[in-house]
């Protein structure tokens, strides 16, 4: 009997060590990748300075930002890893090499991401900002530790301010609970604060994702070679090169009269525009006929199919919310991996769910940086200051930590929320969940209809060369049916 108990304790110990090693390896890989990404965007002048103290402070703040960004990437991968792990265990139920992949590992990963995401939002990122802006208290000895003391004091004051706001909010909403829980910080106020942060992140995703889904078409189009059916690339490229050479000679003109007469700033902008147009034309000339004529339409069709699929799944989830109570998002303690697929279409449906979750995350990031309110946060290569990096890491962490709740609320996946992700107060409110689904479906459908119809007309106008006509082409100038008919007649 004692031997059995010892063997059970040893097995539990080995399982815990194995899960810890796997989590550490995963986070270390993500940390290295995120560090390379941040060093690609950071402003080098802030880290190579004569002041060793400033350089040290900036490096420590960059390490904290890297940790936060790594947690954000882990939060994005939570649902895909969980869904794919379930399908792998269904495919290989008795495989010796898959014994390490179990529900305990996935559950522990969810708990760690929840802990580190809230730790980064509440403590690490505010400390990094205060640390970079602090100079030490007046009269104290200068140095890194003086900045640490000032940053810690400011962080404590901020924590007291936030807790006071949370207490007032809970007192207004739940008077009896707030009075009884004044001294119960860990059990009530911190979960209440996390619930508010998650609700803010989910609302931010509701605003950014529909806008990002419509912007994905233009962003993807700018990265691909667009087809031009009635255009001679060699002729257009020759004219562009001639125009670029002419502007280059004017810019380098050495006579004083030229410097007086020419508006050099406007000339430089025009020269840069012509140069970028020449580079785009050279890329189109080097591209293969398949890439030039098939790549762009195929990418647009894939984006359209993914977006329509998201809208249809949300509409189906709305119907399920009205008919079935199990469609409501909820938490679970044991994931029971390897028992049944989380999609009615099996492994194929699970793969589609993973693709849609990642597509929604990319769309939300595109919509976030394309919105007028947050476009100033867009990082620039080798020219992003540390304050801007901190703001970007906080924004991405808020979006990514709300992604599991966002995907489950919309019905993109049936994988229920694990750990503390499923304990948010507002998840059990039917009216909030139902209204959220309706707003997402309505906003996405409206933005998609507006963007796709005008984008198709604009690309057809460019493809058939009608944009070079001396008249102004607008929606009212050429009807869509007439444009399509004239284009087909020209091809024939």
PDB file of C-alpha atoms in Angstrom, residues 5 57 59 80 150 173 179 190-191 195 206 221 233 240 252 255 259 283 306 316 321 330 404 411 471-472 477-478 487:
ATOM      1  CA  UNK A   5       1.237   5.772  -2.568  1.00  0.00           C
ATOM      2  CA  UNK A  57      16.869  51.729 -17.399  1.00  0.00           C
ATOM      3  CA  UNK A  59      17.162  47.886 -21.287  1.00  0.00           C
ATOM      4  CA  UNK A  80      -5.493  27.050 -31.134  1.00  0.00           C
ATOM      5  CA  UNK A 150      10.322  56.410  -7.164  1.00  0.00           C
ATOM      6  CA  UNK A 173     -23.502  48.347  -8.316  1.00  0.00           C
ATOM      7  CA  UNK A 179     -19.602  46.561   2.313  1.00  0.00           C
ATOM      8  CA  UNK A 190      -9.030  41.620  -7.934  1.00  0.00           C
ATOM      9  CA  UNK A 191     -11.446  39.309  -9.862  1.00  0.00           C
ATOM     10  CA  UNK A 195     -13.571  41.232 -15.160  1.00  0.00           C
ATOM     11  CA  UNK A 206     -15.980  44.485 -31.028  1.00  0.00           C
ATOM     12  CA  UNK A 221      -3.905  44.188 -51.805  1.00  0.00           C
ATOM     13  CA  UNK A 233       3.993  47.261 -68.123  1.00  0.00           C
ATOM     14  CA  UNK A 240       8.045  56.280 -64.857  1.00  0.00           C
ATOM     15  CA  UNK A 252      20.412  68.079 -58.054  1.00  0.00           C
ATOM     16  CA  UNK A 255      22.342  76.839 -60.341  1.00  0.00           C
ATOM     17  CA  UNK A 259      17.005  76.756 -56.076  1.00  0.00           C
ATOM     18  CA  UNK A 283       7.908  44.047 -58.884  1.00  0.00           C
ATOM     19  CA  UNK A 306     -13.158  33.652 -44.188  1.00  0.00           C
ATOM     20  CA  UNK A 316     -25.839  30.496 -36.236  1.00  0.00           C
ATOM     21  CA  UNK A 321     -28.567  31.321 -27.983  1.00  0.00           C
ATOM     22  CA  UNK A 330     -19.104  29.275 -19.512  1.00  0.00           C
ATOM     23  CA  UNK A 404     -10.475  33.499 -25.932  1.00  0.00           C
ATOM     24  CA  UNK A 411     -19.502  30.873 -31.079  1.00  0.00           C
ATOM     25  CA  UNK A 471     -12.832  62.091 -66.752  1.00  0.00           C
ATOM     26  CA  UNK A 472     -13.371  61.543 -63.033  1.00  0.00           C
ATOM     27  CA  UNK A 477     -20.295  57.772 -63.156  1.00  0.00           C
ATOM     28  CA  UNK A 478     -20.105  54.110 -64.190  1.00  0.00           C
ATOM     29  CA  UNK A 487     -14.753  45.181 -69.625  1.00  0.00           C
TER      30      UNK A 487
END
